[in-house]
Tab-separated table of C-alpha atoms and ligand atoms in Angstrom:
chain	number	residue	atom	x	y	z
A	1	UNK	CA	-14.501	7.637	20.942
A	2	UNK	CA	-15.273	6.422	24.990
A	3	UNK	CA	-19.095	5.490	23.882
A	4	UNK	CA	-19.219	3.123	21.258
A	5	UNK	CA	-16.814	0.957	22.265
A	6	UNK	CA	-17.390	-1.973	24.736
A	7	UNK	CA	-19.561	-3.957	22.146
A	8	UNK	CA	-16.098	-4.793	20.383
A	9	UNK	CA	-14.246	-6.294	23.091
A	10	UNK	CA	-14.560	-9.912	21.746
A	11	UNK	CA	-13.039	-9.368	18.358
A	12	UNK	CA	-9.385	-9.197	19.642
A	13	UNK	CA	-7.251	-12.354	19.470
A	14	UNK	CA	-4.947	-10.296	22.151
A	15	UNK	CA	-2.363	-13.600	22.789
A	16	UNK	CA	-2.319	-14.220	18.769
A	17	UNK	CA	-1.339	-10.368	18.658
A	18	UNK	CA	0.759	-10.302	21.173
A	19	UNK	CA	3.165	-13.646	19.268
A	20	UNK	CA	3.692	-11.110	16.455
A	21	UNK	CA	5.706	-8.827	18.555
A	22	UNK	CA	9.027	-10.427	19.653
A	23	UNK	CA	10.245	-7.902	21.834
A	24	UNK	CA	6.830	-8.580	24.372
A	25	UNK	CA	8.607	-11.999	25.168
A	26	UNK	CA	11.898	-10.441	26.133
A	27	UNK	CA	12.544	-10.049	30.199
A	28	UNK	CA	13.372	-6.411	31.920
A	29	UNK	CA	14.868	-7.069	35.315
A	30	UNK	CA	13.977	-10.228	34.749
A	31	UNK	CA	10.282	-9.708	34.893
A	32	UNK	CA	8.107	-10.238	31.994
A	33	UNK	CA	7.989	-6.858	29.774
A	34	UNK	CA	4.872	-4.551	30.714
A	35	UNK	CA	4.854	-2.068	28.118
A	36	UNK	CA	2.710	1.017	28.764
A	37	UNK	CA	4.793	3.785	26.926
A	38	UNK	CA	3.204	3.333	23.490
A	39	UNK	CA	2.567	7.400	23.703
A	40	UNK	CA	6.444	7.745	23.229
A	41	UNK	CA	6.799	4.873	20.343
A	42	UNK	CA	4.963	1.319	20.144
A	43	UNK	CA	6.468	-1.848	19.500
A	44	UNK	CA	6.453	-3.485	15.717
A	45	UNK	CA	5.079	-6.207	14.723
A	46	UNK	CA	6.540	-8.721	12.664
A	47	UNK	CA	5.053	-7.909	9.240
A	48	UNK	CA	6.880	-4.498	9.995
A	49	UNK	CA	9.419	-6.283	10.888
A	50	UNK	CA	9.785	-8.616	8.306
A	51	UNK	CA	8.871	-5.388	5.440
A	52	UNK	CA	12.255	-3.523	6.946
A	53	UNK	CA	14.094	-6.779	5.665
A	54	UNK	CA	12.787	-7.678	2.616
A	55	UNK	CA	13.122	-4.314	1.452
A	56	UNK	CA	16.507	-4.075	2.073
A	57	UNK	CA	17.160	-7.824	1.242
A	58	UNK	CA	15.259	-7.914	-2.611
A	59	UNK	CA	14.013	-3.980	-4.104
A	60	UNK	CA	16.735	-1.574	-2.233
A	61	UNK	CA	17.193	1.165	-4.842
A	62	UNK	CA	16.876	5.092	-5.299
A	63	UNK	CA	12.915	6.082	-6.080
A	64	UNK	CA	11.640	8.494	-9.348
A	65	UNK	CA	14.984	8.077	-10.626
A	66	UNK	CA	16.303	5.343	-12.030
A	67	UNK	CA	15.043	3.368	-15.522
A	68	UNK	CA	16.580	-0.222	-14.046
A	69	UNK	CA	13.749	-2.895	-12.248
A	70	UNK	CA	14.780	-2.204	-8.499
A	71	UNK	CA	14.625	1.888	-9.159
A	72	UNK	CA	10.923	1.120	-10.579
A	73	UNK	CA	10.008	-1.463	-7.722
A	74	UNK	CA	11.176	0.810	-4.975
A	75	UNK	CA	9.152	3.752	-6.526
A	76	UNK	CA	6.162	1.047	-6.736
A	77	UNK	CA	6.395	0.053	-3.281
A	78	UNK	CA	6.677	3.617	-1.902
A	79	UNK	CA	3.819	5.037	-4.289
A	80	UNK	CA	1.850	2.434	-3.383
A	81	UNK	CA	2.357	3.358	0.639
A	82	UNK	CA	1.439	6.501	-0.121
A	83	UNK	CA	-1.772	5.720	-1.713
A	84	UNK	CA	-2.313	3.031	1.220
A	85	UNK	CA	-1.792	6.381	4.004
A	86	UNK	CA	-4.405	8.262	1.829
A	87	UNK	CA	-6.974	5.645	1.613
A	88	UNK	CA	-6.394	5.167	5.466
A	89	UNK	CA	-7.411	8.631	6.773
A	90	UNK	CA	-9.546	9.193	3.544
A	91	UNK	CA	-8.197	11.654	1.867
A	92	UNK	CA	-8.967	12.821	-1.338
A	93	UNK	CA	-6.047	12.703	-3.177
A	94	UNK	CA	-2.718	10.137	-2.763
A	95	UNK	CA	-0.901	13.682	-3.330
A	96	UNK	CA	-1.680	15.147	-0.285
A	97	UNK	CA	-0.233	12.852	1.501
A	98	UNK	CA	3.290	14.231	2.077
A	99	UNK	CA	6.354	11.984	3.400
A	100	UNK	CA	8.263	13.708	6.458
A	101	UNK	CA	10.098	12.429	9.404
A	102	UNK	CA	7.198	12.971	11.451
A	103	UNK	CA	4.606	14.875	13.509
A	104	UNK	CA	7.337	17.382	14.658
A	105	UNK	CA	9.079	17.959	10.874
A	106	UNK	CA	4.862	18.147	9.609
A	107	UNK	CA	4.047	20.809	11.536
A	108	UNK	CA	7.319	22.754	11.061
A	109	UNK	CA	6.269	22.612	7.469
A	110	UNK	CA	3.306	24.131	7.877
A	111	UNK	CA	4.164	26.945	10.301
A	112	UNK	CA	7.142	27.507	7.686
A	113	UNK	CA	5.359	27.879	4.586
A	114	UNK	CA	1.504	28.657	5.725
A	115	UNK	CA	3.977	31.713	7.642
A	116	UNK	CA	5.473	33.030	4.409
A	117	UNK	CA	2.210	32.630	2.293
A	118	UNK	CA	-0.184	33.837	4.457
A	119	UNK	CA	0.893	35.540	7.856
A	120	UNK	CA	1.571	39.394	8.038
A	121	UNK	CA	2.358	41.486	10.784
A	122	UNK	CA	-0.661	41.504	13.105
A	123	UNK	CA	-2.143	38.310	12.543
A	124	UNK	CA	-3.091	35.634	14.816
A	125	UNK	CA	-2.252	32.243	15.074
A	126	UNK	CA	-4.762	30.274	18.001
A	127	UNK	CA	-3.065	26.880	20.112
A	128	UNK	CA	-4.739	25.311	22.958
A	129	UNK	CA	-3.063	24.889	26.311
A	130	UNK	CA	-3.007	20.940	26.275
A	131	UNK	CA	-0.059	21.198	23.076
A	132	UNK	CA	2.691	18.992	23.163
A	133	UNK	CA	5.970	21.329	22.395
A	134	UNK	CA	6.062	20.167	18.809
A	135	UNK	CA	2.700	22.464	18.206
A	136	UNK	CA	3.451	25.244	20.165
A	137	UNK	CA	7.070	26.285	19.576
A	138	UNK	CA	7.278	26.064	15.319
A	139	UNK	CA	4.288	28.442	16.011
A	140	UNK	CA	5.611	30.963	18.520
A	141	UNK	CA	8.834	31.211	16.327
A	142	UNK	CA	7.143	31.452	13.302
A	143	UNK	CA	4.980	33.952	15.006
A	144	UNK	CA	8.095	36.108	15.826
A	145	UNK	CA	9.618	35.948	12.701
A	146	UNK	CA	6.326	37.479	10.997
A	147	UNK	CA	5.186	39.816	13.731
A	148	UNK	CA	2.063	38.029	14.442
A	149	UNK	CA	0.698	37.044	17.697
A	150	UNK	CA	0.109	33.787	19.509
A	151	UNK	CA	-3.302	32.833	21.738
A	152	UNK	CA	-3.779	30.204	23.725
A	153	UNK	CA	-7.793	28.258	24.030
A	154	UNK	CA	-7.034	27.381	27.976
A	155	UNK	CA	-7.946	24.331	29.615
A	156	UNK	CA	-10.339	23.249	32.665
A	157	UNK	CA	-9.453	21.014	35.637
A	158	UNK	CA	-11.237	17.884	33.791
A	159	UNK	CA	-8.796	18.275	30.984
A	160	UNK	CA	-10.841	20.064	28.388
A	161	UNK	CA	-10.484	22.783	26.399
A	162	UNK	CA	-12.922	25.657	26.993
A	163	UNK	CA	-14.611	25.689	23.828
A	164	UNK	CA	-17.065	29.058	25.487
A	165	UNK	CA	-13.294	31.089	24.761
A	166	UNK	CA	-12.913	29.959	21.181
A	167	UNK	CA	-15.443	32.814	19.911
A	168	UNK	CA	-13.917	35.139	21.551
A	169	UNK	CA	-10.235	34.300	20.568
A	170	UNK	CA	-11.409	33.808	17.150
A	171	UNK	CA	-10.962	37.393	15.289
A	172	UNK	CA	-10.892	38.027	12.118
A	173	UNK	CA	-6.717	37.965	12.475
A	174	UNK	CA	-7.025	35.001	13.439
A	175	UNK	CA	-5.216	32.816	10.268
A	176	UNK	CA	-4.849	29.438	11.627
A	177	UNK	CA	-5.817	27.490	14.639
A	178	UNK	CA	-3.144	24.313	15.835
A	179	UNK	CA	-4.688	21.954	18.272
A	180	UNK	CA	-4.294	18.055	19.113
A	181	UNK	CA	-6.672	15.345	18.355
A	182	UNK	CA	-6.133	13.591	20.979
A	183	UNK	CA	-3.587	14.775	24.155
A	184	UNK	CA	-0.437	13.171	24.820
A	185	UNK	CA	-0.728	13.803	28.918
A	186	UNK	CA	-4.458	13.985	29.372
A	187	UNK	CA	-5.539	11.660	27.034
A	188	UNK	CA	-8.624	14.263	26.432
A	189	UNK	CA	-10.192	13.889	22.402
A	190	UNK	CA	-10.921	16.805	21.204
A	191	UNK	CA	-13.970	17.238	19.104
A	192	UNK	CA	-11.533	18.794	16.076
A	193	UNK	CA	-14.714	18.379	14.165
A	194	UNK	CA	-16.745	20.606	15.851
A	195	UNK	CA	-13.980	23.184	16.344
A	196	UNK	CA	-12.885	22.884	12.513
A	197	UNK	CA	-15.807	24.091	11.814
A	198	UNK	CA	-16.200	27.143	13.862
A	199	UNK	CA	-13.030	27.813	12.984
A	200	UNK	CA	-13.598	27.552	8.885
A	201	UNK	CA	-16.554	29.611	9.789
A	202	UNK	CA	-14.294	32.253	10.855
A	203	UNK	CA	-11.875	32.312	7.914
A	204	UNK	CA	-9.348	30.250	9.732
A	205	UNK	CA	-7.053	27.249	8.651
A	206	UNK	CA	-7.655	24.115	11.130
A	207	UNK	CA	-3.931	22.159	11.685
A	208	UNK	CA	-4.750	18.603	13.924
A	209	UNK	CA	-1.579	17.189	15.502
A	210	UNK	CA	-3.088	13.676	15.105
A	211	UNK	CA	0.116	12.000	16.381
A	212	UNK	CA	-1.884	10.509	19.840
A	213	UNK	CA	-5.081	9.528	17.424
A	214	UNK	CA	-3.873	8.020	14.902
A	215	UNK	CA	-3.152	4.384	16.596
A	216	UNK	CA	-5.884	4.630	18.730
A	217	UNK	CA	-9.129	5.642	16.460
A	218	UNK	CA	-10.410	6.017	12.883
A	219	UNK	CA	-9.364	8.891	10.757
A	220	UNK	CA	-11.291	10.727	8.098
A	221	UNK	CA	-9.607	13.824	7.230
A	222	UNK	CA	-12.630	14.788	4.976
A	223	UNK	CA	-14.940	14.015	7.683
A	224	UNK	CA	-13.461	16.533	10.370
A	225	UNK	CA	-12.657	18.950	7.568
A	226	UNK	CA	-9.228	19.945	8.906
A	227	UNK	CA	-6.628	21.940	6.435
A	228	UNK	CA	-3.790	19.315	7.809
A	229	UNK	CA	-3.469	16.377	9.613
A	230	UNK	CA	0.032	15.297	11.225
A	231	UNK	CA	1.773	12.258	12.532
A	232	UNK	CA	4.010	9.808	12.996
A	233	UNK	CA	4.914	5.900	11.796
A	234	UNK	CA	6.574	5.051	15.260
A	235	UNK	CA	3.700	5.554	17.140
A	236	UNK	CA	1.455	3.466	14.851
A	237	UNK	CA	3.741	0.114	14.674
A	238	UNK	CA	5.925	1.688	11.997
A	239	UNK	CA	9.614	2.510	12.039
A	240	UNK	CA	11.202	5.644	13.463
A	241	UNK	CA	12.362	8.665	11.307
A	242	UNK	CA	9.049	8.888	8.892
A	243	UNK	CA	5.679	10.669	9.258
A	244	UNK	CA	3.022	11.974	7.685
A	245	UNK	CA	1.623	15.773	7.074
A	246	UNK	CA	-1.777	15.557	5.282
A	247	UNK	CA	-2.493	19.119	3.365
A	248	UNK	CA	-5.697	19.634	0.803
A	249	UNK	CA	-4.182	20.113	-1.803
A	250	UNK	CA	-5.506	23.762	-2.412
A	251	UNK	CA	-3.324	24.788	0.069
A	252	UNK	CA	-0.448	22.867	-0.760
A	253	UNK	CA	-0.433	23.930	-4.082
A	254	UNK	CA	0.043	27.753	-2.820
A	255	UNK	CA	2.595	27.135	-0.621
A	256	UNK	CA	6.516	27.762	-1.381
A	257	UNK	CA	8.896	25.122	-1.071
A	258	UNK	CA	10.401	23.983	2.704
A	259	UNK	CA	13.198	22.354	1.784
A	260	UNK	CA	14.860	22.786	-1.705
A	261	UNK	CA	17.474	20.230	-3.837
A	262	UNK	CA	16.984	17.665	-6.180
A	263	UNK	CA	13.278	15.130	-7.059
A	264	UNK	CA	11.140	18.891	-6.235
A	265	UNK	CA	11.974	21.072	-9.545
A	266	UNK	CA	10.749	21.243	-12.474
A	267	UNK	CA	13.363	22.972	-14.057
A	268	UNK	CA	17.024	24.444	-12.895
A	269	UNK	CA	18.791	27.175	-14.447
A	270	UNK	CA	21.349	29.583	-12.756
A	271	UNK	CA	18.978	32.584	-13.095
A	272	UNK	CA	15.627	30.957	-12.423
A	273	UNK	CA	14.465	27.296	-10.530
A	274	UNK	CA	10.448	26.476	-11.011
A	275	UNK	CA	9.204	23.474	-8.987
A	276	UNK	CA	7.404	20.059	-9.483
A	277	UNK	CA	3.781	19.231	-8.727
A	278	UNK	CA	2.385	17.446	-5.109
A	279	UNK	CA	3.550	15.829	-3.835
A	280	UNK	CA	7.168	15.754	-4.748
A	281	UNK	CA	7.071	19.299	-4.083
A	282	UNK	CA	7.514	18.797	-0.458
A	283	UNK	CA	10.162	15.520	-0.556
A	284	UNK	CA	13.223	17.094	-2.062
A	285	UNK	CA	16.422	15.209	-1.112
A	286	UNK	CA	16.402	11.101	-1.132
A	287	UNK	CA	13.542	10.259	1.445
A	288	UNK	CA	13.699	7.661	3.723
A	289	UNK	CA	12.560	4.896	1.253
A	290	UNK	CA	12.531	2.477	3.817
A	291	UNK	CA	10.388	4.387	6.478
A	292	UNK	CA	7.663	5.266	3.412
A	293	UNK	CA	7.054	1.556	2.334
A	294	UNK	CA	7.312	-0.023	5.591
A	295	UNK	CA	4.806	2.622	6.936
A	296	UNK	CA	2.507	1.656	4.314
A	297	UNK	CA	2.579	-2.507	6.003
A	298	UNK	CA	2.141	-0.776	9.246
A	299	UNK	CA	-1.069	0.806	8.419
A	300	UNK	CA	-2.013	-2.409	6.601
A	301	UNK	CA	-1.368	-4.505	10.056
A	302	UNK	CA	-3.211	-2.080	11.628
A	303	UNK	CA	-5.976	-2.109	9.182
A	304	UNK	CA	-6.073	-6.343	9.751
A	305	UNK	CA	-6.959	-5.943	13.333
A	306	UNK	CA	-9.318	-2.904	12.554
A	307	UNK	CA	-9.413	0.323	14.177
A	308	UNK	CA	-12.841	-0.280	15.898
A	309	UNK	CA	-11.321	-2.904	17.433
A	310	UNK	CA	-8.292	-1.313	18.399
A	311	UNK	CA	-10.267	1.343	20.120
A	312	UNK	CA	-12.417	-1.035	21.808
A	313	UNK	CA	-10.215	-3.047	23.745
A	314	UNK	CA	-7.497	0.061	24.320
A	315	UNK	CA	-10.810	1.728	26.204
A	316	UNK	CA	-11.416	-1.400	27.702
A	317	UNK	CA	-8.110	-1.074	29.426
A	318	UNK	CA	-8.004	2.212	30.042
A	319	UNK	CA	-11.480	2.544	32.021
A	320	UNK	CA	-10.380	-0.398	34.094
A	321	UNK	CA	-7.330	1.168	34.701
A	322	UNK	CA	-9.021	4.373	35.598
A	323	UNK	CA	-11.140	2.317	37.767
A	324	UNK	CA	-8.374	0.368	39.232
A	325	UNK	CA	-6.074	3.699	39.829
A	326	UNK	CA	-8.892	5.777	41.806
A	327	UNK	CA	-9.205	2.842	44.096
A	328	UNK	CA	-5.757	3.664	45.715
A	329	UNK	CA	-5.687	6.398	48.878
A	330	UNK	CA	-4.409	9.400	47.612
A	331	UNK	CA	-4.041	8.823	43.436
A	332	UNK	CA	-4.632	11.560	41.585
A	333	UNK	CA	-5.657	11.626	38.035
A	334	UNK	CA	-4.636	14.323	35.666
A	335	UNK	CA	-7.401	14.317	33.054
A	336	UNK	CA	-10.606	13.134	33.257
A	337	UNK	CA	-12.291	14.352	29.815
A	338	UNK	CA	-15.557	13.091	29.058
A	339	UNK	CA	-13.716	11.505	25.957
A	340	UNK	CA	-10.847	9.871	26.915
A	341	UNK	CA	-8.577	7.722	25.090
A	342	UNK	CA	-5.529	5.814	25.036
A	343	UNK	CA	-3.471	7.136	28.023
A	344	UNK	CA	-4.145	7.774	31.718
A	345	UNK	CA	-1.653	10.612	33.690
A	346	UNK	CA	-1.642	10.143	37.529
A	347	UNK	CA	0.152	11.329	40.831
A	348	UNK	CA	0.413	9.683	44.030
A	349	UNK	CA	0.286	11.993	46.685
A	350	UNK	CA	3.252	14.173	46.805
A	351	UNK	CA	5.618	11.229	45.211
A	352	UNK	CA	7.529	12.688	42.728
A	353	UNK	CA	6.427	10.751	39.357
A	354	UNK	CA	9.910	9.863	38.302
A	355	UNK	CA	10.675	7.814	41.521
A	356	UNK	CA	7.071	6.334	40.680
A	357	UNK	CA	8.524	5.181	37.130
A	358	UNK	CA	12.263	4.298	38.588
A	359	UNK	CA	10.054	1.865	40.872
A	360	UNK	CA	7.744	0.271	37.988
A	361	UNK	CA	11.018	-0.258	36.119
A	362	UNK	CA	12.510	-2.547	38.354
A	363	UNK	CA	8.920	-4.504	37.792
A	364	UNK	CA	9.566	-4.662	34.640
A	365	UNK	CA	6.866	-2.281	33.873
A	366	UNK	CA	7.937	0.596	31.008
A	367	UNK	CA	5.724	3.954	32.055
A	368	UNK	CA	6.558	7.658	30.649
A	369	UNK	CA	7.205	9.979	33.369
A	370	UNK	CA	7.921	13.906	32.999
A	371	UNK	CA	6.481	16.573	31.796
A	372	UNK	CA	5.700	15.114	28.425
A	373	UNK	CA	6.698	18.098	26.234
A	374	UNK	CA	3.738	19.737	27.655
A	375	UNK	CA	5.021	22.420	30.136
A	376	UNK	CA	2.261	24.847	29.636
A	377	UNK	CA	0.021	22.318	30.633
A	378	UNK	CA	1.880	21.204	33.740
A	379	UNK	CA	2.178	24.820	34.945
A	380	UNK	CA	-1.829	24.959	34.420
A	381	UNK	CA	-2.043	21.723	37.301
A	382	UNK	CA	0.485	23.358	38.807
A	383	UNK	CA	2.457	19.943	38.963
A	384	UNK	CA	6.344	18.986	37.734
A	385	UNK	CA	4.992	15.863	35.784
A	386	UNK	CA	2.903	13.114	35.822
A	387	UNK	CA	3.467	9.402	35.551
A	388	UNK	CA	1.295	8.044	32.171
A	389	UNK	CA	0.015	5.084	31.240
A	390	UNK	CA	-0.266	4.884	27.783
A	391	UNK	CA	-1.761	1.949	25.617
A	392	UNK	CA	-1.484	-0.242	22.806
A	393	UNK	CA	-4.267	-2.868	21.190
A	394	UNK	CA	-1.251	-5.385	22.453
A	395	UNK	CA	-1.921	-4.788	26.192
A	396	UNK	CA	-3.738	-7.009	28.661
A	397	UNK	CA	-6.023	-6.429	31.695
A	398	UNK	CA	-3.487	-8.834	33.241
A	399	UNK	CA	-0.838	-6.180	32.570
A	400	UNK	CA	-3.079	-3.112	33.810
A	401	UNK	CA	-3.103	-5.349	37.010
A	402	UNK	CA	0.467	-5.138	37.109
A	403	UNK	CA	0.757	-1.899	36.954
A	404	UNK	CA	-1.845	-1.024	39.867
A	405	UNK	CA	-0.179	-3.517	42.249
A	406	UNK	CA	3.387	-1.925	41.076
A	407	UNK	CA	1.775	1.616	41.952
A	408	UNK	CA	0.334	0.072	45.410
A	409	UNK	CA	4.192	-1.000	46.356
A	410	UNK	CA	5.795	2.160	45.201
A	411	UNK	CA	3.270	3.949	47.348
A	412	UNK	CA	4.348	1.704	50.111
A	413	UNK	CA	7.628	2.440	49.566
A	414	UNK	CA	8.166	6.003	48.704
A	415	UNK	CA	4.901	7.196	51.426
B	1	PMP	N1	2.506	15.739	19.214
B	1	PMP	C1	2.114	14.883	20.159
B	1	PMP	C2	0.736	15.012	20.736
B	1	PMP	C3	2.989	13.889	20.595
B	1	PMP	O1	2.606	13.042	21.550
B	1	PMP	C4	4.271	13.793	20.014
B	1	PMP	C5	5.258	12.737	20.453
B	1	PMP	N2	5.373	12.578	21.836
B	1	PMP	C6	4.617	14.709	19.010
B	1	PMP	C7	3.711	15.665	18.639
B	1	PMP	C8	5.942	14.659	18.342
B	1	PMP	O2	6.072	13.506	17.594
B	1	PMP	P1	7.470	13.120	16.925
B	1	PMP	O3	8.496	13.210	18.024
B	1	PMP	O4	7.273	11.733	16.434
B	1	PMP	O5	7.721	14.103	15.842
């Protein structure tokens, strides 16, 4: 992602972008809002904004149901989300584009159903050491529950994973592999292409926690050949409480239901139930109507601006922030992948990160401090937590600037 970027920088009207986010004009003790927790959730523009109410305000009504206009508008609308999320990573087929709450209920999926279809006692399922909690522990207790094993691709000081390990972790056990696309700490991209492939090589099933990537650079699910791709609408300008899991279809089609109830049968009777097609197969219940559509003018914002762009200028700010950071006596960066990308993780001496954050705060300046659901990876630096920067194509240099002289007085005051 790092390489190609800097040629892009003048394509982003960044104060035109920045009016169609309301909440960037608000104060937070009574300083101008810095936000740099866009890992956690981003902001919403006002297309987003505006699709929450006029969904609510003209076509609210159940979906696949109902004969009346609003029933069939609503089931438009959503359908037509759905096909705008598939075009958007490129996948093959609008049907493998499933509707969850999010990265975390994706993945739980998977690890549910690939477990029952396809893990026996024995059998190995790989993560890597940089996993945010959401793709480690749906795999350890799915792991328990069928007797198979966990392993773990470890990670160097820089930040990346230690691809030389991969052969020999890969066995021919070895059913699935889990890894991120892009890490939520170390801001580290991970060349999933590269590692899909060894991995397919190998018999094994390639799962890409995309939730980091998604906002930040272009998906093409066909391109890096991965069996699923995962994440979620509030950290791409969408609304909270939807998400994506991305299957091929071949093995969606094998799987067994996850959840069960009305919109995923076929047919009910009190001896037997057989089950609908993709990818209402997966949605049972009422979904969160709402979420679907207005995920679907998220991605279409998004898609305005351009995700080369995006990319561009978020790099922009994050190798000047980089720059700006390592300038300061005693900073420490946590990650320094060759390909780096939307967040920076640092330390200040021995300053504990969360008086770091309680500090920027006052500033009005929103960081994420903690161990970021990754507590493998903090025992690895052998650290409690970090402080991160994390970024959004709405940021400024000006505001990166903020942030270094709010780290330079926190120093000061916590040294
Ligand atoms: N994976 C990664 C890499 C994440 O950063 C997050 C959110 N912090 C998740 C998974 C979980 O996402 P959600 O809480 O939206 O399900």
């Amino acid at each position: 992602m790092s390489e190609v970027l800097h040629q892009e920088k003048s394509m982003i009207a960044i104060e035109q972008i920045r009016s169609q986010f309301p909440i960037l004009s608000r104060k937070v003790n009574n300083q101008s809002l810095v936000y740099f927790d866009n890992g956690a959730t981003t902001q919403k523009p006002k297309s987003v904004l505006d699709a929450i109410q006029k969904y609510y305000s003209e076509i609210n009504a159940n979906i696949h149901r109902g004969v009346h206009t609003l029933s069939q508008e609503a089931t438009d609308a959503y359908e037509h989300s759905r096909k705008t999320i598939a075009d958007f990573i490129n996948a093959e087929h609008a049907h493998e584009i499933i509707f969850t709450r999010g990265t975390t209920e994706s993945i739980n999926l998977v690890a549910s159903c690939f477990g029952k279809k396809f893990v026996n006692a024995g059998d190995e399922i790989l993560v890597t050491e940089m996993e945010h909690h959401s793709n480690i522990v749906p795999w350890q207790l799915m792991c328990e529950e069928r007797g198979a094993k966990l392993k773990v691709i470890p990670v160097d000081d820089n930040g990346e994973l230690i691809l030389s390990e991969l052969k020999n972790l890969l066995t021919s056990k070895t059913k699935l592999l889990a890894l991120t696309h892009v890490s939520n700490t170390l801001g580290t991209v991970n060349d999933v292409k590269e590692i899909s492939s060894l991995a397919h090589k190998n018999g094994t099933a390639v799962l890409v926690d995309g939730a980091q990537a998604i906002a930040h650079t272009e998906v093409d699910v066909q391109d890096l050949d991965c069996d699923f791709y995962c994440f979620s609408g509030h950290k791409m300008y969408g609304p909270t409480g939807i998400g994506i899991l991305y299957g091929k279809e071949k093995f969606l089609n094998e799987f067994p239901p996850y959840q069960s109830g009305g919109g995923m049968i076929k047919e009910v009777s009190f001896e037997q139930t057989t089950f609908t097609t993709l990818p209402y197969k997966f949605e049972a219940g009422t979904p969160n109507i709402e979420g679907g559509i207005v995920l679907g003018a998220a991605v279409e914002w998004m898609k305005n601006i351009g995700m080369k762009n995006i990319s561009a200028h978020e790099n922009e700010l994050l190798q000047y922030a980089i720059q700006q950071l390592k300038t300061i006596d005693g900073i420490r960066i946590i990650g320094e992948a060759k390909h780096h990308a939307s967040a920076v993780s640092f330390l200040i001496g021995n300053i504990h990160p969360y008086d770091v954050g309680v500090i920027l705060d006052k500033l009005g300046i929103a960081v994420r401090t903690g161990h970021h659901c990754n507590q493998p990876l903090m025992k690895h630096f052998n650290i409690p937590g970090t402080v991160r920067a994390s970024f959004a194509v709405y940021n400024t240099m000006e505001e990166v600037d903020k942030l270094i002289a709010g780290v330079k007085q926190a120093k000061k005051m916590l040294s």
